[in-house]
Coordinates of C-alpha atoms in Angstrom, one line a residue:
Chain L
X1333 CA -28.5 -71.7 -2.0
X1334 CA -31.7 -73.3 -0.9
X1335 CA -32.0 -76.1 1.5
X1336 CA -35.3 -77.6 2.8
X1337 CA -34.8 -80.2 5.4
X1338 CA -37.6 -82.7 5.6
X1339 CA -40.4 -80.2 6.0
X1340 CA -43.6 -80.3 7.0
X1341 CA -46.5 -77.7 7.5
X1342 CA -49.5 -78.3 8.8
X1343 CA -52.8 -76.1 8.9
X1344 CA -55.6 -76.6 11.6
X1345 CA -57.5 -78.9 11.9
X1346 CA -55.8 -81.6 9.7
X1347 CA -54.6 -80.5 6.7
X1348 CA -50.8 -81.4 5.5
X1349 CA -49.7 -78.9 2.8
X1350 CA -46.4 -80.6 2.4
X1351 CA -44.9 -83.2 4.3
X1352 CA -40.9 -84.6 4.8
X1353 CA -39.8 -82.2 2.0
X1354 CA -36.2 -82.4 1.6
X1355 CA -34.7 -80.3 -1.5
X1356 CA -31.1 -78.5 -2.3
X1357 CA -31.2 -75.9 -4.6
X1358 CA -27.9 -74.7 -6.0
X1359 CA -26.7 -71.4 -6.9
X1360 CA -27.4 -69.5 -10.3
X1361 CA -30.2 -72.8 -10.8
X1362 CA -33.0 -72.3 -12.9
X1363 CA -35.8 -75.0 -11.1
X1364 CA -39.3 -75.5 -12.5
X1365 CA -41.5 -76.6 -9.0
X1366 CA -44.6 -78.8 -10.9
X1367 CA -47.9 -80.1 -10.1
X1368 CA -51.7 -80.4 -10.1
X1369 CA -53.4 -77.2 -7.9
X1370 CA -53.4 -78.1 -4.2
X1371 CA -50.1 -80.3 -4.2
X1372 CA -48.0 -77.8 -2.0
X1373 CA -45.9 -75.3 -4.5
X1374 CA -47.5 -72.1 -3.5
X1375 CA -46.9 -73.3 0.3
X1376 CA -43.4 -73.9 -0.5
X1377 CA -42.9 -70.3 -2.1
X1378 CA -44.9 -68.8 1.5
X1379 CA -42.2 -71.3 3.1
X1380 CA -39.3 -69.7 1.3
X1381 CA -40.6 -66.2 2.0
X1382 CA -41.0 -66.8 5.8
X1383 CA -44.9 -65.7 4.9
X1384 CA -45.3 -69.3 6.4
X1385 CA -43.0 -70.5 8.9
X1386 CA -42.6 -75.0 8.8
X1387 CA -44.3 -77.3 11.4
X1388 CA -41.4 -79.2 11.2
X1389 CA -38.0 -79.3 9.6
X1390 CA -35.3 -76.6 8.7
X1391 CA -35.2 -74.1 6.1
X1392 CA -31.6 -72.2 5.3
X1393 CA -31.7 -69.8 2.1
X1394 CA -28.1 -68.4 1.4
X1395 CA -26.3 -70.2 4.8
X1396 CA -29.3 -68.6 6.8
X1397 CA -31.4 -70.7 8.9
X1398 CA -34.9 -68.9 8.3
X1399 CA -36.9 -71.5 10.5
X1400 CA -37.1 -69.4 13.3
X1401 CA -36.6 -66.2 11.4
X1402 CA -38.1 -63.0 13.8
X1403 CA -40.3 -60.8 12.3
X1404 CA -38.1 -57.9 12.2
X1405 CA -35.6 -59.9 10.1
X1406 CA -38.6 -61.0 7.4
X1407 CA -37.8 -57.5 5.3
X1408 CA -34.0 -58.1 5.4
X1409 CA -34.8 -62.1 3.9
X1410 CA -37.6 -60.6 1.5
X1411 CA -34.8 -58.4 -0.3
X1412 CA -33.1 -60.6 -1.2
X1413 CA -35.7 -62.9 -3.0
X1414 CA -37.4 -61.5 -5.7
X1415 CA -41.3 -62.7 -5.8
X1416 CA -43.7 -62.3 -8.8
X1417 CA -47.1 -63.9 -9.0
X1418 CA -49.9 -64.7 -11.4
X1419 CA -51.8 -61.7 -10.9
X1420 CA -49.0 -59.0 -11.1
X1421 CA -49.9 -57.0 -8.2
X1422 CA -49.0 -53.6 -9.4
X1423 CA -50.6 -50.4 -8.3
X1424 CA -52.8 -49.2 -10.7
X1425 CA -52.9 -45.6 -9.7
X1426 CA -49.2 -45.4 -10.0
X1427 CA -47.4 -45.2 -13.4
X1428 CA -44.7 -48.0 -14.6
X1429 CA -41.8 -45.8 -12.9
X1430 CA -43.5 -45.1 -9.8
X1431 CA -44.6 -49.0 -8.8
X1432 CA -40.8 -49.9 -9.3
X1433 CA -39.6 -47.1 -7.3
X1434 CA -42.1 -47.9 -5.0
X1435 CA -40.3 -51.1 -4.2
X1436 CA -37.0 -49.4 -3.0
X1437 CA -38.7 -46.4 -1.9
X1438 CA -40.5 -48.3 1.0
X1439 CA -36.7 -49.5 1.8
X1440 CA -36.0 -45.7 1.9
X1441 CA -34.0 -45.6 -1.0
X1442 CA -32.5 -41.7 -1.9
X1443 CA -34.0 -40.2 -5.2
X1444 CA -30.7 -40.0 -6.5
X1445 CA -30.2 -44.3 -6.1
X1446 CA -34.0 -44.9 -7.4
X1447 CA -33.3 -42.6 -10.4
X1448 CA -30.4 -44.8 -11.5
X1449 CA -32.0 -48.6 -10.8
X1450 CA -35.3 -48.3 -12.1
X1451 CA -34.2 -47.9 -15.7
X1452 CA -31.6 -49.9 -15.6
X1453 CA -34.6 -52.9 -14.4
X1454 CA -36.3 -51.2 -17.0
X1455 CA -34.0 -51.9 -19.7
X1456 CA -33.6 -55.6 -18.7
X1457 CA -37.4 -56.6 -19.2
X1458 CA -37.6 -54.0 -22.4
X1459 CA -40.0 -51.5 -21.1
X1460 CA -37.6 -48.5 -21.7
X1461 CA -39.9 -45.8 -22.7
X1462 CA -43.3 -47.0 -21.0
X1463 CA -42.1 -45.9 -17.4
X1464 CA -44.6 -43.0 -17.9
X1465 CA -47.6 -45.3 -18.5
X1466 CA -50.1 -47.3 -15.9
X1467 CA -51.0 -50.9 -15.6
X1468 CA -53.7 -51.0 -17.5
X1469 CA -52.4 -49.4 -20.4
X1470 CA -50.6 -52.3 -20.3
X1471 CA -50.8 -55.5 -22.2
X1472 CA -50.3 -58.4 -19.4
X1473 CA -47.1 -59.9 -20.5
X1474 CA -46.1 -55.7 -20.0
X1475 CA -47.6 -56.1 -17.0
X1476 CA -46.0 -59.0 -15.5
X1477 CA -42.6 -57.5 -16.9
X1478 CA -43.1 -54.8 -14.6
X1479 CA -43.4 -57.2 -12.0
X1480 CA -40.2 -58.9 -12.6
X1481 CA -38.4 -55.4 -12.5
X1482 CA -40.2 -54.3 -9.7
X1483 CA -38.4 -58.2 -7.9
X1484 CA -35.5 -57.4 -9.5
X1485 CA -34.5 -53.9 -7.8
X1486 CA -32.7 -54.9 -4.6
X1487 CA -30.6 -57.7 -7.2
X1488 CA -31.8 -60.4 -5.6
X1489 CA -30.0 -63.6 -5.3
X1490 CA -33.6 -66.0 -5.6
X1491 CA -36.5 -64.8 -8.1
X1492 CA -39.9 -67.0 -7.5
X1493 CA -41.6 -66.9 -10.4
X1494 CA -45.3 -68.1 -9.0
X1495 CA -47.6 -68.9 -12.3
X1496 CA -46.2 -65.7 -13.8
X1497 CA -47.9 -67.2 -17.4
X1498 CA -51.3 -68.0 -15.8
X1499 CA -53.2 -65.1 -17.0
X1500 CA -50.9 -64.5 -20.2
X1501 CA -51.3 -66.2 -23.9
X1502 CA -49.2 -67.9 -25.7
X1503 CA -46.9 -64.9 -27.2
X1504 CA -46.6 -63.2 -23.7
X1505 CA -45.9 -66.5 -21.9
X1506 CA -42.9 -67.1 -24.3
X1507 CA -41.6 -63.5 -23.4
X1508 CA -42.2 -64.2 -19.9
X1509 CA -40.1 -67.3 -19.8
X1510 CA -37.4 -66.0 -22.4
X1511 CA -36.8 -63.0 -19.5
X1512 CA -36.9 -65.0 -16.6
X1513 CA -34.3 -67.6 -18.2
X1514 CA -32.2 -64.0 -19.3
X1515 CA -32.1 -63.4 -15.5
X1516 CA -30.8 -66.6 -14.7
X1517 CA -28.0 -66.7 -17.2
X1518 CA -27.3 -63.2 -15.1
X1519 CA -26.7 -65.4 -12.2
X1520 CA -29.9 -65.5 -10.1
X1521 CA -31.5 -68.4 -8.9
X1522 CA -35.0 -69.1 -10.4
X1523 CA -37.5 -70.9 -8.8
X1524 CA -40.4 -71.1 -11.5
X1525 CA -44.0 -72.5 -10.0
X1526 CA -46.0 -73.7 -12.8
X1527 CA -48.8 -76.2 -13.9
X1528 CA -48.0 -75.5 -17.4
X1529 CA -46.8 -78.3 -19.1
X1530 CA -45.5 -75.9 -22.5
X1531 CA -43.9 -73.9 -20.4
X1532 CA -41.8 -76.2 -18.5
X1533 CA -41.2 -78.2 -21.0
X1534 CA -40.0 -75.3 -23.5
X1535 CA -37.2 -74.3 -20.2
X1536 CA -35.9 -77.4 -20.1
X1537 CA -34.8 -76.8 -16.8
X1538 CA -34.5 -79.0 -13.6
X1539 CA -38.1 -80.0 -12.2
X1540 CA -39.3 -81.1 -9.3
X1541 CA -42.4 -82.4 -9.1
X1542 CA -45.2 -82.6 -6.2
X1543 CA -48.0 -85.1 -5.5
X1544 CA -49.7 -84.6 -2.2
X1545 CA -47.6 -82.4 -0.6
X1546 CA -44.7 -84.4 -1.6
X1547 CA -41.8 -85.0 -4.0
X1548 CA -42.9 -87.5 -6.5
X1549 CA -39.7 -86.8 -8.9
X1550 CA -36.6 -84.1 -9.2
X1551 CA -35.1 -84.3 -13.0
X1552 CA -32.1 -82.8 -13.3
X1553 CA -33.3 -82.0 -16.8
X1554 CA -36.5 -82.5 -17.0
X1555 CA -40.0 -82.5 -18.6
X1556 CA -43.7 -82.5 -17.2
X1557 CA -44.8 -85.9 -16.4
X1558 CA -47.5 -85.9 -14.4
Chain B
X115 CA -33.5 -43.4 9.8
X116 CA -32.6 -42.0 6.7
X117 CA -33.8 -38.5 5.2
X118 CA -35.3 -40.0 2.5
X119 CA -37.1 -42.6 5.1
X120 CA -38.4 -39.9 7.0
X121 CA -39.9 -38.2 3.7
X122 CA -41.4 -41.3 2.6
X123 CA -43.0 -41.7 5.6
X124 CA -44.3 -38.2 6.0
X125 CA -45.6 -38.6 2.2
X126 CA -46.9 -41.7 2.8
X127 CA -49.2 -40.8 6.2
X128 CA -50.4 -37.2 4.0
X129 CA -51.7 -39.8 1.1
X130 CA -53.1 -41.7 3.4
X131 CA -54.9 -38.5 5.6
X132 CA -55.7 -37.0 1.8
X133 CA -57.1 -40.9 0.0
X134 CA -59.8 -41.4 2.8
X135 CA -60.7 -37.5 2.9
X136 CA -64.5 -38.4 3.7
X137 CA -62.7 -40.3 6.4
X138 CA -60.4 -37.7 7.5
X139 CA -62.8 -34.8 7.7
X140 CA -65.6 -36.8 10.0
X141 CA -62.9 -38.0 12.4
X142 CA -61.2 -34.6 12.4
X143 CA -64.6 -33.2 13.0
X144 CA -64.9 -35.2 16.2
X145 CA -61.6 -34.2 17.3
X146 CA -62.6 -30.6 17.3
X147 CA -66.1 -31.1 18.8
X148 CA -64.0 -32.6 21.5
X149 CA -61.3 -30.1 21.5
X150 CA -64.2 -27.0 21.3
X151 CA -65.7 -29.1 24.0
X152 CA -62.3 -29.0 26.2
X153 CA -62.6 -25.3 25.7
X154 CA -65.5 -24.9 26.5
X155 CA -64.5 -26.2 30.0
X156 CA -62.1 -23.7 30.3
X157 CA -63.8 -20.7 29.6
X158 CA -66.6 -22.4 32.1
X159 CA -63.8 -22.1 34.9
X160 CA -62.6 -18.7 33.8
X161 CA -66.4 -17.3 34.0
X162 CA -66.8 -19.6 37.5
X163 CA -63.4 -18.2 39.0
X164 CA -64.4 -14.7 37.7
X165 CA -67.9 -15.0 39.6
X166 CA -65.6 -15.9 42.6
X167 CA -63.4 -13.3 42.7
X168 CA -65.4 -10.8 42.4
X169 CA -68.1 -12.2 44.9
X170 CA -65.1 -12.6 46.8
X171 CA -64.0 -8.7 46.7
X172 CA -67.1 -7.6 48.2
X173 CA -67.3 -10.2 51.3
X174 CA -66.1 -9.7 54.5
X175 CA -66.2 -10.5 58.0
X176 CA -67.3 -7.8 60.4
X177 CA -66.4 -8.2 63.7
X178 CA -68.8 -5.9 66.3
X179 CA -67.2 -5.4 69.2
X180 CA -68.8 -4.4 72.6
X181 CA -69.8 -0.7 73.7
X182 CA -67.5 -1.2 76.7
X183 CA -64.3 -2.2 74.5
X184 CA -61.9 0.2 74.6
X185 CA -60.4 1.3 71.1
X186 CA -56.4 -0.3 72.7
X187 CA -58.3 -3.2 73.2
X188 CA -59.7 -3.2 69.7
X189 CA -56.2 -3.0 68.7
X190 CA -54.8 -5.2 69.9
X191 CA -57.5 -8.0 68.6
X192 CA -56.7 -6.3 65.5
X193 CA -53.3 -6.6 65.7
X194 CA -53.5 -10.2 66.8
X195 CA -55.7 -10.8 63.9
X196 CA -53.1 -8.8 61.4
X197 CA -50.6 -11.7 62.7
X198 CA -53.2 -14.7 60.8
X199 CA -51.4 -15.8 57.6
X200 CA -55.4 -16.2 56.1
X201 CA -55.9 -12.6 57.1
X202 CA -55.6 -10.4 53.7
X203 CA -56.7 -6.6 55.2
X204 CA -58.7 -5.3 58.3
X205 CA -60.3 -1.7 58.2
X206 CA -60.8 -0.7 61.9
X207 CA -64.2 1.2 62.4
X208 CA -63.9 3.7 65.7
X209 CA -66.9 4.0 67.8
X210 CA -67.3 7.8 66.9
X211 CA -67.2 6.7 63.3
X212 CA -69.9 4.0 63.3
X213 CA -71.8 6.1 65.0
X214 CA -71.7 8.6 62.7
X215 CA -72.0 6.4 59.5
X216 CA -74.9 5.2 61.6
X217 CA -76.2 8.8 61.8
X218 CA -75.5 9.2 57.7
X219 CA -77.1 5.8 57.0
X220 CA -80.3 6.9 59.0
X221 CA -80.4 11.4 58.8
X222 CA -83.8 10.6 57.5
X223 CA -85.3 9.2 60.1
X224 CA -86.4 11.4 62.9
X225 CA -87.3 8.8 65.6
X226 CA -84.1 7.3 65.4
X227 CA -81.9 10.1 65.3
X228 CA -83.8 11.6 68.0
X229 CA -83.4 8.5 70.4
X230 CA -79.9 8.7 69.3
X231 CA -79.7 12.1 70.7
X232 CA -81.7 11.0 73.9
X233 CA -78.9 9.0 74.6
X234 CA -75.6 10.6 76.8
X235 CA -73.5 7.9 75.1
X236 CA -72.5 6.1 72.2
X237 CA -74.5 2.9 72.0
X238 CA -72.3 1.5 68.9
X239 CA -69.3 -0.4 69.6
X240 CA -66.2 -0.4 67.6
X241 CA -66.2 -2.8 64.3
X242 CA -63.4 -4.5 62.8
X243 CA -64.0 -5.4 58.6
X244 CA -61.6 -8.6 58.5
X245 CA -61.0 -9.9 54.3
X246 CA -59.5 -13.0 53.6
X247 CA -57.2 -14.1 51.1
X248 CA -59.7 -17.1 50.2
X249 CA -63.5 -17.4 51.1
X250 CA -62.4 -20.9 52.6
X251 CA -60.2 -18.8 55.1
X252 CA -63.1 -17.4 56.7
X253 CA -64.4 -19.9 58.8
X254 CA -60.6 -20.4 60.2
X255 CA -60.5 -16.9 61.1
X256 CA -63.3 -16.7 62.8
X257 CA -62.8 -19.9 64.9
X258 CA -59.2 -18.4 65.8
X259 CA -61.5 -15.7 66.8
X260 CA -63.7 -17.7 68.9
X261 CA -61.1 -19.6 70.5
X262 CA -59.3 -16.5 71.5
X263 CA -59.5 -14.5 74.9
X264 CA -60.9 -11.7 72.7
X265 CA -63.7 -13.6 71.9
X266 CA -65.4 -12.3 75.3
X267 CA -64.9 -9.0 74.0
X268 CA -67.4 -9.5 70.8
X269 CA -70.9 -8.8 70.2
X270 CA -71.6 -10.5 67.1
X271 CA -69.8 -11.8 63.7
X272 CA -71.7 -11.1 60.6
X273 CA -70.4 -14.1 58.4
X274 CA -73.3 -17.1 58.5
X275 CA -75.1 -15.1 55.3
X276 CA -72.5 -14.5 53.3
X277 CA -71.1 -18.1 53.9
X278 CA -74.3 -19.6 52.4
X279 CA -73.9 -17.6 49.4
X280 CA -70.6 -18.5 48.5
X281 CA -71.6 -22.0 49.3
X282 CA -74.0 -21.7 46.9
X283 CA -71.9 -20.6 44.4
X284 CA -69.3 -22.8 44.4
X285 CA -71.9 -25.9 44.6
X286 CA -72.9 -24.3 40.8
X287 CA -69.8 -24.1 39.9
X288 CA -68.6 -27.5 41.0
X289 CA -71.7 -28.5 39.4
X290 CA -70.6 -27.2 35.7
X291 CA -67.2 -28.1 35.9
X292 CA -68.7 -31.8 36.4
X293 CA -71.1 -31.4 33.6
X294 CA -68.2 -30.4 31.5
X295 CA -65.3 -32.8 32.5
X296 CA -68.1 -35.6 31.5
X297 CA -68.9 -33.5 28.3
X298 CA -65.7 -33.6 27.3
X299 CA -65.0 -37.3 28.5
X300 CA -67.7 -38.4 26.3
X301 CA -66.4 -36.3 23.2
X302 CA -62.8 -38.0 23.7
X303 CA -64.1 -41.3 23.9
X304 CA -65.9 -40.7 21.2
X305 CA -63.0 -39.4 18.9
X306 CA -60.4 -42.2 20.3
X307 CA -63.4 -44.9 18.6
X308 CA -63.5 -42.8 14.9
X309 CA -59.6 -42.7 15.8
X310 CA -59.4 -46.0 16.1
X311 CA -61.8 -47.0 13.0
X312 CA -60.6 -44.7 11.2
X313 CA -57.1 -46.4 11.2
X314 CA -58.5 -49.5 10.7
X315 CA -60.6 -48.6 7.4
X316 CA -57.4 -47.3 6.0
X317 CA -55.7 -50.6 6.5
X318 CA -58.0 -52.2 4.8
X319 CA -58.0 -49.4 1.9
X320 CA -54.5 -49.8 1.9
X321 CA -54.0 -53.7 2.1
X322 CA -52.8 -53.9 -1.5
X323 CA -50.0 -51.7 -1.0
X324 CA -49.5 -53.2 2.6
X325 CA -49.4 -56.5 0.7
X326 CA -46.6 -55.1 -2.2
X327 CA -44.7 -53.4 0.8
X328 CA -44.4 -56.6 2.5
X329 CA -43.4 -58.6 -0.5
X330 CA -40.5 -55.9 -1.5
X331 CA -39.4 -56.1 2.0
X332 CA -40.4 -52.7 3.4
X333 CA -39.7 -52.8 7.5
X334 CA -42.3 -53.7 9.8
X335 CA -41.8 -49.9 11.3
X336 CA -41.9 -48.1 8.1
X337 CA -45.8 -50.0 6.9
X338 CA -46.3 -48.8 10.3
X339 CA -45.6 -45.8 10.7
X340 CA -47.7 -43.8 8.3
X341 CA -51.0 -45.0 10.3
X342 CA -49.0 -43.3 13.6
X343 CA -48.4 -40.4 11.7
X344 CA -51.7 -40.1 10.2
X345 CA -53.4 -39.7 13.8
X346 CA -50.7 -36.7 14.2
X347 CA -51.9 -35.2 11.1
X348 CA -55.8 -35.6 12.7
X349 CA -53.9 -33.6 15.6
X350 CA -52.3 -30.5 14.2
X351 CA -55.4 -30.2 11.5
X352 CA -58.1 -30.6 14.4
X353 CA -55.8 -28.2 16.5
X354 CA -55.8 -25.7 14.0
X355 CA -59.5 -25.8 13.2
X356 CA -59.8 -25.8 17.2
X357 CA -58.4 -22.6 17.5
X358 CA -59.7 -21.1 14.4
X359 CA -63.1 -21.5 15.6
X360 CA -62.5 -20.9 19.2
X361 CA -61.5 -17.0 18.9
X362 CA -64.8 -16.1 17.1
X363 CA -66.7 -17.6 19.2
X364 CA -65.1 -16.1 22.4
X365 CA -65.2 -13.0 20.9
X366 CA -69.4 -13.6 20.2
X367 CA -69.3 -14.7 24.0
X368 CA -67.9 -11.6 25.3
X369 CA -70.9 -8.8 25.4
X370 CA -73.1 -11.1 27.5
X371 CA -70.0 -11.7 29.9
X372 CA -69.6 -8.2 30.1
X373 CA -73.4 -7.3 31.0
X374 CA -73.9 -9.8 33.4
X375 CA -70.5 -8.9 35.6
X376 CA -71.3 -5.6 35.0
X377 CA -67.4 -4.9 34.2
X378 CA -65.6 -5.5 30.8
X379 CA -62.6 -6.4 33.0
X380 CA -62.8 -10.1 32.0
X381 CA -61.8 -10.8 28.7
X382 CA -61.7 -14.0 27.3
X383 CA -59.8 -14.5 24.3
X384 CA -57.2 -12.2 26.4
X385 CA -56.9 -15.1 28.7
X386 CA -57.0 -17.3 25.8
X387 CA -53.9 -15.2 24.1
X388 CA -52.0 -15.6 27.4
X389 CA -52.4 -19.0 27.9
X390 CA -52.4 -20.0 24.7
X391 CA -50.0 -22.4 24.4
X392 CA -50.8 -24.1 27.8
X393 CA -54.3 -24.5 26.7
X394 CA -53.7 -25.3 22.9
X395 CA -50.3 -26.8 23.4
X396 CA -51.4 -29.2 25.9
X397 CA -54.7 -30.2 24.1
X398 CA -52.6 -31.1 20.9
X399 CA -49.9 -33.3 22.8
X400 CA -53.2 -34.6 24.7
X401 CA -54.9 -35.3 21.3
X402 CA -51.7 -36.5 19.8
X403 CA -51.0 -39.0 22.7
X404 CA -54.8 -40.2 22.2
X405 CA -54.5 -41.0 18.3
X406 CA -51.0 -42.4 18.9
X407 CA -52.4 -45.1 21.4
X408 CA -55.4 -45.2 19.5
X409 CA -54.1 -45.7 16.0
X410 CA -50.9 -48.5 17.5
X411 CA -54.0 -50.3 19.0
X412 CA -55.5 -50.5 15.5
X413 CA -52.1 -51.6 14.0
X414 CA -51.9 -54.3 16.2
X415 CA -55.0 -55.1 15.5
X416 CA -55.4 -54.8 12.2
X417 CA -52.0 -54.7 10.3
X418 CA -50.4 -57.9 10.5
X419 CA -46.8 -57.9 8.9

């Protein structure tokens, strides 16, 4: 599903984000990406999302060799990999509904099509009967579940999951992780970026972890052990 | 593109126009002074050409001929002259009749009409009154004239005054036209800049939900696009303003027209009516083009997706 072939990226004057990363992600995989702030995850999700295109080496998501990847076929790779982050980045003038439908109206999705999908995303996280309501009437694990519907309305074959817990508590980041592993028995590939040693610990998953901008360990099932 | 594309995108630009109405309103403000401006230029060459025409009307070239020119030969230069493609009428004058305009023009003054009568013949000579189609066709005519074999036949032309006039008046009106093709320069440089930062500002108002379309994978074209189509909403509103304000104030302009061409032939907003959709049409496809180049220069710029 997701191949990285010894990568490297760079930024002026001398900083190396990551350096000879090579990593295979298989299909329907649920990966926890670990490690200290400033070790390279977040520069691996820009990788993945073309946001950031590698100094050296070869990225392929789904057989497609995004290295090179023009900027007029960014959108077409970006719908099919669901992205959520620590800060939710919802619109707060627009309701629940409206900031999903947002996402596939931008795509230029009929009324009839968003009017179907957005409660059916709606349903998945649990937020049927809040699609009327606005961010911040929101708790944030609400919040970041409206996120995750919002990724999840083009079906996407990849979800990055980017610190979705940092700015939740305890109860929330449970619910945050329970839905994101409910996605991935539903057959999408998670790729969950975390510092949290609960949370990855309590997936149970396969983790990789980074030191320096490089792989220090990949556990098929793994804990946190830096 | 989809329908539903298309109304996205046309939703999209409005909230973008209506969000950043403080925004919206100054830069559409400059479009209009520019516009108005524009106008203004236009009703400057309508007075100017006006002032022409009718100075125009009432000059002509008159051609005194000789006392010993016979009236044939006066014909013939006149039909000679009737041949000249410049030439737009000639009004022949016969010796009897000069003479006895000339005897109207002076029945109240004794002396003269009594040397007149001391005379056993007619001292005038016949006159030809030569109009042009254009005031710059009168110095052609008149060196035809002079290169002619009639020109031996001629006591005097009657042009040099009138030529310094209509000199004169076309140097003002050259003059104004300058004054407001720089006018209205200024004014459209001016509104391409509030254009242009006006586009800008909104990318930045809008980088959130630049940053969510993005991430969703909305097309490079469609993020685009409602900056494009805001500068074509600046258009049609500043268009509409444009013309709304324009008609009043013609109509305001009109009595003091009227009074100083002593006529109420010349009416502006009737020229306006008929050429209203070369004047208005044009300015908006003008303005339109503008905020189109100036609004994909600020997307370049500015938008980076």
């Amino acid at each position: 599903m997701i191949i990285f072939k010894n990568i490297t990226k760079l930024y002026p004057p001398n900083t190396t984000a990551v350096k000879g990363i090579n990593l295979h992600i298989k299909p329907k995989e649920f990966v926890s990406i670990v490690g200290r702030s400033g070790t390279g995850k977040t520069t691996l999700v820009k990788l993945l999302i073309a946001e950031e295109k590698p100094t050296e080496g070869r990225i392929i998501v789904g057989g497609w060799d995004i290295t090179g990847i023009r900027s007029n076929e960014i959108p077409i790779l970006r719908r099919q990999i669901g992205v959520v982050f620590q800060d939710f980045k919802l619109l707060t003038k627009k309701t629940v509904f409206e900031n999903i439908a947002f996402a596939l109206q931008v795509c230029g999705a009929k009324r009839s099509r968003i009017q179907e999908i957005v409660p059916q995303v709606l349903k998945i996280v649990n937020l049927s009967g809040k699609e009327n309501r606005y961010p911040l009437q929101l708790s944030g694990g609400e919040q970041q579940r409206v996120a995750i519907a919002r990724s999840l309305v083009h079906r996407p074959k990849i979800l990055i999951a980017d610190e979705p817990t940092g700015n939740l508590d305890s109860f929330n980041t449970r619910e945050i992780i329970d839905l994101l592993l409910k996605i991935n028995e539903f057959g999408t590939t998670v790729l969950l970026v975390s510092h949290d040693r609960e949370v990855v610990n309590y997936v149970n998953k396969r983790v990789i972890a980074l030191g320096d901008g490089q792989i220090i360990s990949d556990q098929k099932i793994g804990k946190y052990i830096i | 593109m989809s329908l539903a594309s298309w109304y996205q995108l046309i939703i999209f630009s409005w909230q973008s126009f209506w969000r950043n109405i403080w925004l919206s309103i100054v830069t559409i403000t400059i479009i209009v002074l520019a516009l108005v401006s524009i106008n203004f230029l236009v009703v400057l060459n309508v007075i100017t050409d006006t002032a022409v025409s009718l100075v125009q009307e009432k000059i002509d070239v008159s051609v005194y001929f000789k006392q010993t020119v016979t009236e044939p030969q006066v014909l013939e230069v006149k039909t000679y002259l009737a041949s000249l493609a410049q030439v737009d009428d000639i009004t022949y004058i016969s010796q009897q009749t000069a003479l006895q305009a000339f005897r109207e023009r002076h029945q109240q003054n004794t002396a003269i009409i009594e040397s007149l009568e001391a005379l056993d013949q007619n001292p005038l000579g016949a006159t030809l009154i030569i109009q042009a189609k254009s005031l710059d066709d009168y110095p052609e005519i008149l060196s035809v004239l002079d290169n002619s074999k009639y020109n031996e036949l001629i006591l005097d032309k009657n042009f040099e005054d009138h030529a310094a006039y209509i000199s004169k008046l076309k140097n003002i009106s050259d003059t104004i036209n300058r004054i407001g093709i720089l006018t209205a320069a200024v004014f459209i440089f001016i509104a391409t800049l509030i254009v242009f930062n006006t586009i800008r500002v909104a990318i930045y108002t809008h980088r959130q939900e630049i940053g969510i379309m993005k991430l969703v994978g909305a097309a490079n074209w469609f993020i685009r696009s409602p900056f494009l189509f805001s500068g074509i909403w600046y258009g049609i509103v500043a268009t509409v303003f444009a013309v709304a304000i324009m008609f009043p104030l013609l109509k305001v302009m009109q009595p003091p027209l009227n009074a100083f061409f002593l006529t109420a032939d010349v009416s502006l907003a009737a020229y306006f009516r008929q050429h209203f959709w070369q004047i208005f049409g044009i300015e908006f496809l003008g303005i339109i083009l503008l905020n189109a180049v100036s609004s994909f220069v600020a997307i370049r710029r500015y938008l980076k997706v």
